[in-house]
Coordinates of C-alpha atoms and ligand atoms in Angstrom, one line a residue:
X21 CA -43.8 -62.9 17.0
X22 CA -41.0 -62.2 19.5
X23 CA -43.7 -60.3 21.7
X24 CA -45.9 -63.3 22.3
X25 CA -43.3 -65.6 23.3
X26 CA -42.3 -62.8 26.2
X27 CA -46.0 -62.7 27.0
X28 CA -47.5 -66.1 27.2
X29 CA -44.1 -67.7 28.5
X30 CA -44.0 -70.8 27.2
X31 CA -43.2 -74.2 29.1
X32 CA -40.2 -76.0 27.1
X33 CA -39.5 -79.4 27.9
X34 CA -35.9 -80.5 26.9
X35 CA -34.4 -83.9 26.8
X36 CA -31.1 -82.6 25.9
X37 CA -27.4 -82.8 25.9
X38 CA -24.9 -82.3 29.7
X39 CA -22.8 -80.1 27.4
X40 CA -24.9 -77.5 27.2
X41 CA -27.5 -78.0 29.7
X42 CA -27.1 -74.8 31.8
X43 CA -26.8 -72.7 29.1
X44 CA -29.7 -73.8 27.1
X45 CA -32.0 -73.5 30.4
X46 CA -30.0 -69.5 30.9
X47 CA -30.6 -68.6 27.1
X48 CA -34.6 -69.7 26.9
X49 CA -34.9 -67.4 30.0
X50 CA -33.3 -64.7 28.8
X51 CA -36.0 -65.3 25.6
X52 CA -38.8 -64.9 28.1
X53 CA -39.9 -69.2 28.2
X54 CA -39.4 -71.2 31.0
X55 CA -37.3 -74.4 30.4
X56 CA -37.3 -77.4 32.2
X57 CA -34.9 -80.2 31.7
X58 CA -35.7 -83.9 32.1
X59 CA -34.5 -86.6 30.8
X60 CA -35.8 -90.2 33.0
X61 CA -38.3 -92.4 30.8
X62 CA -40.5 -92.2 34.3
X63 CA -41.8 -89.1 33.7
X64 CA -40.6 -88.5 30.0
X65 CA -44.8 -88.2 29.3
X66 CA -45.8 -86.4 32.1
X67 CA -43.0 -83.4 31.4
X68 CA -44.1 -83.8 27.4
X69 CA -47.6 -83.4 29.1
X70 CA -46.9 -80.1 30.8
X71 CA -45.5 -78.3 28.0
X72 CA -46.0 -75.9 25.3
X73 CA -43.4 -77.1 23.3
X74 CA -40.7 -80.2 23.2
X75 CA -36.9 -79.8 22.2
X76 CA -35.4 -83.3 21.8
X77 CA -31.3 -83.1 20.9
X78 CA -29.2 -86.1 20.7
X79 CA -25.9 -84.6 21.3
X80 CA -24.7 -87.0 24.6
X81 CA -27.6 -89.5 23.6
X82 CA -27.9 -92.9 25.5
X83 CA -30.0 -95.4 25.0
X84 CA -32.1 -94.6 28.3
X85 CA -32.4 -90.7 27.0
X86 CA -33.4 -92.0 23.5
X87 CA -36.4 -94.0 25.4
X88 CA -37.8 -90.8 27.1
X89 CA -37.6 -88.8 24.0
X90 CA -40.0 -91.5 22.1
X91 CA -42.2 -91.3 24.9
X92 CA -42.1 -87.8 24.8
X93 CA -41.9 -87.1 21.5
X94 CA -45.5 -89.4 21.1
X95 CA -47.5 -87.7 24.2
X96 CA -46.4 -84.4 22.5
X97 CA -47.9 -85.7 19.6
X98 CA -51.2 -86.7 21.2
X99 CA -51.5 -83.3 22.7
X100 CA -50.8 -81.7 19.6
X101 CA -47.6 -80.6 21.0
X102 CA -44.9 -79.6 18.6
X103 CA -41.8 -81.1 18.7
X104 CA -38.4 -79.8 17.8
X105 CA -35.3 -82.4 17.1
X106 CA -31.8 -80.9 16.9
X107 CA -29.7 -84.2 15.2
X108 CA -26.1 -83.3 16.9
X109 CA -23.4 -84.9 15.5
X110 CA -25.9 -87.2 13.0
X111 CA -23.4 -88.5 10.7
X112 CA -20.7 -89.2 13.7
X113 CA -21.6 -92.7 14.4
X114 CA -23.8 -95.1 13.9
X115 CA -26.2 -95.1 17.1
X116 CA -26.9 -91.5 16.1
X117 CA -27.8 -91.8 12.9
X118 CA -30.3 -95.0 14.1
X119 CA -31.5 -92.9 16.6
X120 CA -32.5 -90.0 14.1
X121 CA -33.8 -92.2 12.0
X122 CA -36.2 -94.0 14.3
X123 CA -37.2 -90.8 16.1
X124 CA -38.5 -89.5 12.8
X125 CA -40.2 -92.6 11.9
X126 CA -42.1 -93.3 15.8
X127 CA -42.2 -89.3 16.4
X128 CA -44.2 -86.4 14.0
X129 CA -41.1 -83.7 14.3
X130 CA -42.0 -79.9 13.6
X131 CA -38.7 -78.7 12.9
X132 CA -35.2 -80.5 12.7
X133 CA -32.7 -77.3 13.6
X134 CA -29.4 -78.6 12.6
X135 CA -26.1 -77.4 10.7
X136 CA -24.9 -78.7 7.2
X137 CA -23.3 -81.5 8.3
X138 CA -26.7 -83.0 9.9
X139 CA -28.4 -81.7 7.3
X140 CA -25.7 -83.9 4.8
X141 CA -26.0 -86.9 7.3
X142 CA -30.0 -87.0 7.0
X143 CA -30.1 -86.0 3.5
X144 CA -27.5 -89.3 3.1
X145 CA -25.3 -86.7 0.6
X146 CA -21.5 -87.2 0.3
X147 CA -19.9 -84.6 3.5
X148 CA -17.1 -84.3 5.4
X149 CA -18.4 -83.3 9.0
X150 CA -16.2 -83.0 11.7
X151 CA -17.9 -84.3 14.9
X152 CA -20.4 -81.8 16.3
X153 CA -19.1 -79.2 13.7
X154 CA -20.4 -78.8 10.4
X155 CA -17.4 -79.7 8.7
X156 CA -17.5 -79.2 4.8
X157 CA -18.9 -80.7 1.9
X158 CA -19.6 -79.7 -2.0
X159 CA -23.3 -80.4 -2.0
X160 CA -25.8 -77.7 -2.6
X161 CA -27.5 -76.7 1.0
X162 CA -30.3 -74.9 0.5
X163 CA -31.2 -78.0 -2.0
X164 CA -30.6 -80.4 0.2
X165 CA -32.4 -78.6 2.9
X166 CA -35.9 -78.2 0.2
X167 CA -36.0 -81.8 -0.9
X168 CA -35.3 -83.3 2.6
X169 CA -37.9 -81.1 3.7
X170 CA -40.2 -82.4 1.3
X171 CA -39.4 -86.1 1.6
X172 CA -39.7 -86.0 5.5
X173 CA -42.6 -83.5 5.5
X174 CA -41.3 -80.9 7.9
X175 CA -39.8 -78.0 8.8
X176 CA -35.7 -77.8 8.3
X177 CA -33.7 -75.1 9.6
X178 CA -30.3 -75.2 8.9
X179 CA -28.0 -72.8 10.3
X180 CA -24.5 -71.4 9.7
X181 CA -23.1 -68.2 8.6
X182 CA -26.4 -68.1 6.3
X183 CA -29.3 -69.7 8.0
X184 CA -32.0 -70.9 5.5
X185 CA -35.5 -72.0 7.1
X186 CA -37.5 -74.4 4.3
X187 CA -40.8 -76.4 4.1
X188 CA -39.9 -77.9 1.1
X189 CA -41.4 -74.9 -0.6
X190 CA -41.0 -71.8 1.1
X191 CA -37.6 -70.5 1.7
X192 CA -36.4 -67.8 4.1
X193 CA -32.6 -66.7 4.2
X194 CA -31.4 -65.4 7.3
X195 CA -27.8 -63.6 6.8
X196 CA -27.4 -61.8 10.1
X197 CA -25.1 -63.5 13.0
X198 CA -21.4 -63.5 13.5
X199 CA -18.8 -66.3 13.0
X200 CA -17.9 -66.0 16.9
X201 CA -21.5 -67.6 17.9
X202 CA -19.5 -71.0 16.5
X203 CA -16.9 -70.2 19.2
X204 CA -19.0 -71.0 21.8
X205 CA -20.5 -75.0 22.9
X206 CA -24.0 -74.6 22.5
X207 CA -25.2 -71.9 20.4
X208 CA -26.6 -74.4 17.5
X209 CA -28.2 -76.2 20.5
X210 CA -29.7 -73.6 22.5
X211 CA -31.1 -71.8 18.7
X212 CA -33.0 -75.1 18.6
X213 CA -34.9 -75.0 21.9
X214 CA -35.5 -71.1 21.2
X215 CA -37.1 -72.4 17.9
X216 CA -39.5 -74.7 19.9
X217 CA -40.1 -71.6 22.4
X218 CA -41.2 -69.6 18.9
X219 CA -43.5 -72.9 18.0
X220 CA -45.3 -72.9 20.7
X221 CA -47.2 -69.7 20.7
X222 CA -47.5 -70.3 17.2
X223 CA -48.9 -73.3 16.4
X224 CA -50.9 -72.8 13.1
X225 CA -47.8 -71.2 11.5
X226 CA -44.3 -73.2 12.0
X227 CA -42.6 -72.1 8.9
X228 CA -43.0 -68.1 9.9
X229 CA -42.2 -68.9 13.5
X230 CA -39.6 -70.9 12.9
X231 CA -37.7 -68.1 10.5
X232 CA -38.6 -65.3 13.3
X233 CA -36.9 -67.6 15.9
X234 CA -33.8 -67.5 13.7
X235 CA -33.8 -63.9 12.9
X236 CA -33.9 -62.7 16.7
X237 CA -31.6 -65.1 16.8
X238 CA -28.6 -64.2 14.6
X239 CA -29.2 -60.6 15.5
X240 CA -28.8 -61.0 19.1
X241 CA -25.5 -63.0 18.2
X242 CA -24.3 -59.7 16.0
X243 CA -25.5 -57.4 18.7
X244 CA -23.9 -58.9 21.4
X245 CA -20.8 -59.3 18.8
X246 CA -20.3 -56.1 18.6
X247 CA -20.0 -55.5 22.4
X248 CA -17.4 -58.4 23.2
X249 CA -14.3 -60.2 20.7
X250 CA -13.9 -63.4 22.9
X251 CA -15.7 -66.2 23.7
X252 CA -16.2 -65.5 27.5
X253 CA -17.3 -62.0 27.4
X254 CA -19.2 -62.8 24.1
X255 CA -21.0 -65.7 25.8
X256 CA -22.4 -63.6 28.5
X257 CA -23.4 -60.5 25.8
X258 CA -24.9 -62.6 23.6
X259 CA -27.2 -64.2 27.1
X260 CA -28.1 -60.3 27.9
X261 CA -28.6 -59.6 24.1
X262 CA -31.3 -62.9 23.7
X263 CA -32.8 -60.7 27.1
X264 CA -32.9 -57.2 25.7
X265 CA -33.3 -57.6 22.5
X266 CA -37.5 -56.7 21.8
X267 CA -39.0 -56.1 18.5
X268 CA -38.2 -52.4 18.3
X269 CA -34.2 -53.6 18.2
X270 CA -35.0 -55.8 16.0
X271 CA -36.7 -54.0 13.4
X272 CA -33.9 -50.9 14.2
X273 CA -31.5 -53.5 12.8
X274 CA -32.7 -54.6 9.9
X275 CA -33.6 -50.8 9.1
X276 CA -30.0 -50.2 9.6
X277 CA -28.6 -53.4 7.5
X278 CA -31.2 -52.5 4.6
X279 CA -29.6 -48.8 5.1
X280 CA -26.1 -50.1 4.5
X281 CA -27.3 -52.9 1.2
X282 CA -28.7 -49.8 -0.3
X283 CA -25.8 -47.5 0.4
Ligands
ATP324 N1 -19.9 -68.0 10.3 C1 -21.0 -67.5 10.9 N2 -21.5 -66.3 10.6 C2 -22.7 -65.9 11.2 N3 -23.4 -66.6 12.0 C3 -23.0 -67.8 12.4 C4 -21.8 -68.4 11.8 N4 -21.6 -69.6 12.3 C5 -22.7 -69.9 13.1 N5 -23.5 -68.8 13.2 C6 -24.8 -68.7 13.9 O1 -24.6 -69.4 15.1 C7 -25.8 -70.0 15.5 C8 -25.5 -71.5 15.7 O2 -25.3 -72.1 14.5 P1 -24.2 -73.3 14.2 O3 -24.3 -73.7 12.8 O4 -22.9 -73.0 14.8 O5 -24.9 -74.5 15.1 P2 -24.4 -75.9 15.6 O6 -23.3 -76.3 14.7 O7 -25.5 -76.8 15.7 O8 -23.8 -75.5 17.0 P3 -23.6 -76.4 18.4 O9 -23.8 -77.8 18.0 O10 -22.3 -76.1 18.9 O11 -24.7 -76.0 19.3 C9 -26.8 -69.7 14.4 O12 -27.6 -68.7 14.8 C10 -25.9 -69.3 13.2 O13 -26.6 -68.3 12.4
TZE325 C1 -19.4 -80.6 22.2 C2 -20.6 -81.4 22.2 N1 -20.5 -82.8 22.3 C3 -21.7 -83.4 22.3 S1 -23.0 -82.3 22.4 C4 -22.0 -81.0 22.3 C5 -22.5 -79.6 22.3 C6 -22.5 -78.9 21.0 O1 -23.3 -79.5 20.1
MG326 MG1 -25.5 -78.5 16.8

């Protein structure tokens, strides 16, 4: 699934965050998609037009940005577009959590890539997150992640140091990554436009590209873990990782992993 993404180099439009901006733009092509960033309502539709895929993510939302991503959210739809919404920092205020809310009720989202603490925020279960971080929290993930799934009828993908990928019924567990990916702004943020990029070339199977975007994903993060311990060499590994990582490493990896389970 990797392979097409590379070969039919997929227009993503993102209406997303000045945190991470740069590095979301760097990471989808090092992928092998071609980003471009927009955020005025002006041409919100004709960017949403142009694409192959739309990554909406709320973390540094205003209510000018959370204009164009209705407008482009709905052209998306009318072009059959998918549409990939990353809920930063849902539960922190109030505006977000209005702004999720109505974006899932005027806009028919794909996927919602988030962490727990979204997750918790959406799902309206008891959670202590903290900010853009996940935070903590007793409820059950992977059951909040199914039924919210099923209620909203969607995709979620909730990452952390297991991912888990649901449609309400199907579930796929990723366990690869490494803790330092959290060390860096941006990696949650950048996963979720790499999900759309995954979407795109896929459009009649979300749930399997979807998963595959987050495999590549957390591998690339171990790879490039193993090759630098700090956050500024690790952030620049993991960018040339997400570039030369093909399916052949991939499938070396999990070979390898199985290799050691077994062992
Ligand atoms: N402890 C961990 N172990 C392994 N992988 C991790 C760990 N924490 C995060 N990751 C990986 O890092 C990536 C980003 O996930 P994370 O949950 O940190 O997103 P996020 O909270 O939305 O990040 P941000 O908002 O800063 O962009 C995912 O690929 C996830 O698998
Ligand atoms: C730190 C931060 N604040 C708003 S968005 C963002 C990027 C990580 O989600
Ligand atoms: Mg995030």
């Amino acid at each position: 699934m990797l392979e097409k993404v590379r070969t039919e180099n997929p227009i993503i439009h993102c209406i997303t965050n000045h945190v991470v901006s740069n590095f979301q733009a760097n990471g989808l092509l090092a992928l092998g998609a071609s980003p471009i960033m927009g955020e005025a309502p002006e041409e919100a539709a004709e960017l949403a037009a142009l694409a192959d895929a739309v990554s909406l993510n709320i973390g540094t939302l205003n209510s000018q940005s959370l204009t164009s991503m209705l407008i482009a959210g709905k052209k998306a739809n009318a072009m059959g577009t998918p549409v990939v919404l990353d809920p930063v920092g849902a539960g922190a205020t109030e505006f977000r959590k209005n702004a999720v809310n109505k974006i899932l009720e005027e806009v028919n989202v794909a996927v919602i890539r988030c962490n727990a603490g979204e997750l918790a925020a959406i799902a309206g279960a008891d959670w202590q997150a903290k900010g853009v971080d996940a935070g903590e929290g007793d409820a059950d993930i992977g059951e909040m992640a199914r039924t919210t799934a099923k209620r909203l009828g969607l995709i979620i993908a909730v990452s952390g140091a297991t991912d888990l990928v649901t449609d309400g019924e199907r579930v796929a567990e990723i366990q690869y990554g490494h803790e330092i990916m959290a060390s860096i702004t941006g990696t949650g943020c950048l996963l979720s436009s790499v999900v759309a990029a995954f979407l795109a070339v896929h459009p009649k199977a979300h749930f399997e590209a979807a998963a595959a975007a987050m495999h590549y994903y957390a591998i690339a993060g171990e790879l490039a873990s193993r090759q630098a311990e700090l956050p500024g060499a690790f952030q620049r590994a993991f960018l040339d990782r997400l570039a030369a990582t093909g399916e052949g490493e991939l499938d070396k990896f999990m070979q390898e992993k199985e290799g050691v389970l077994k062992r």
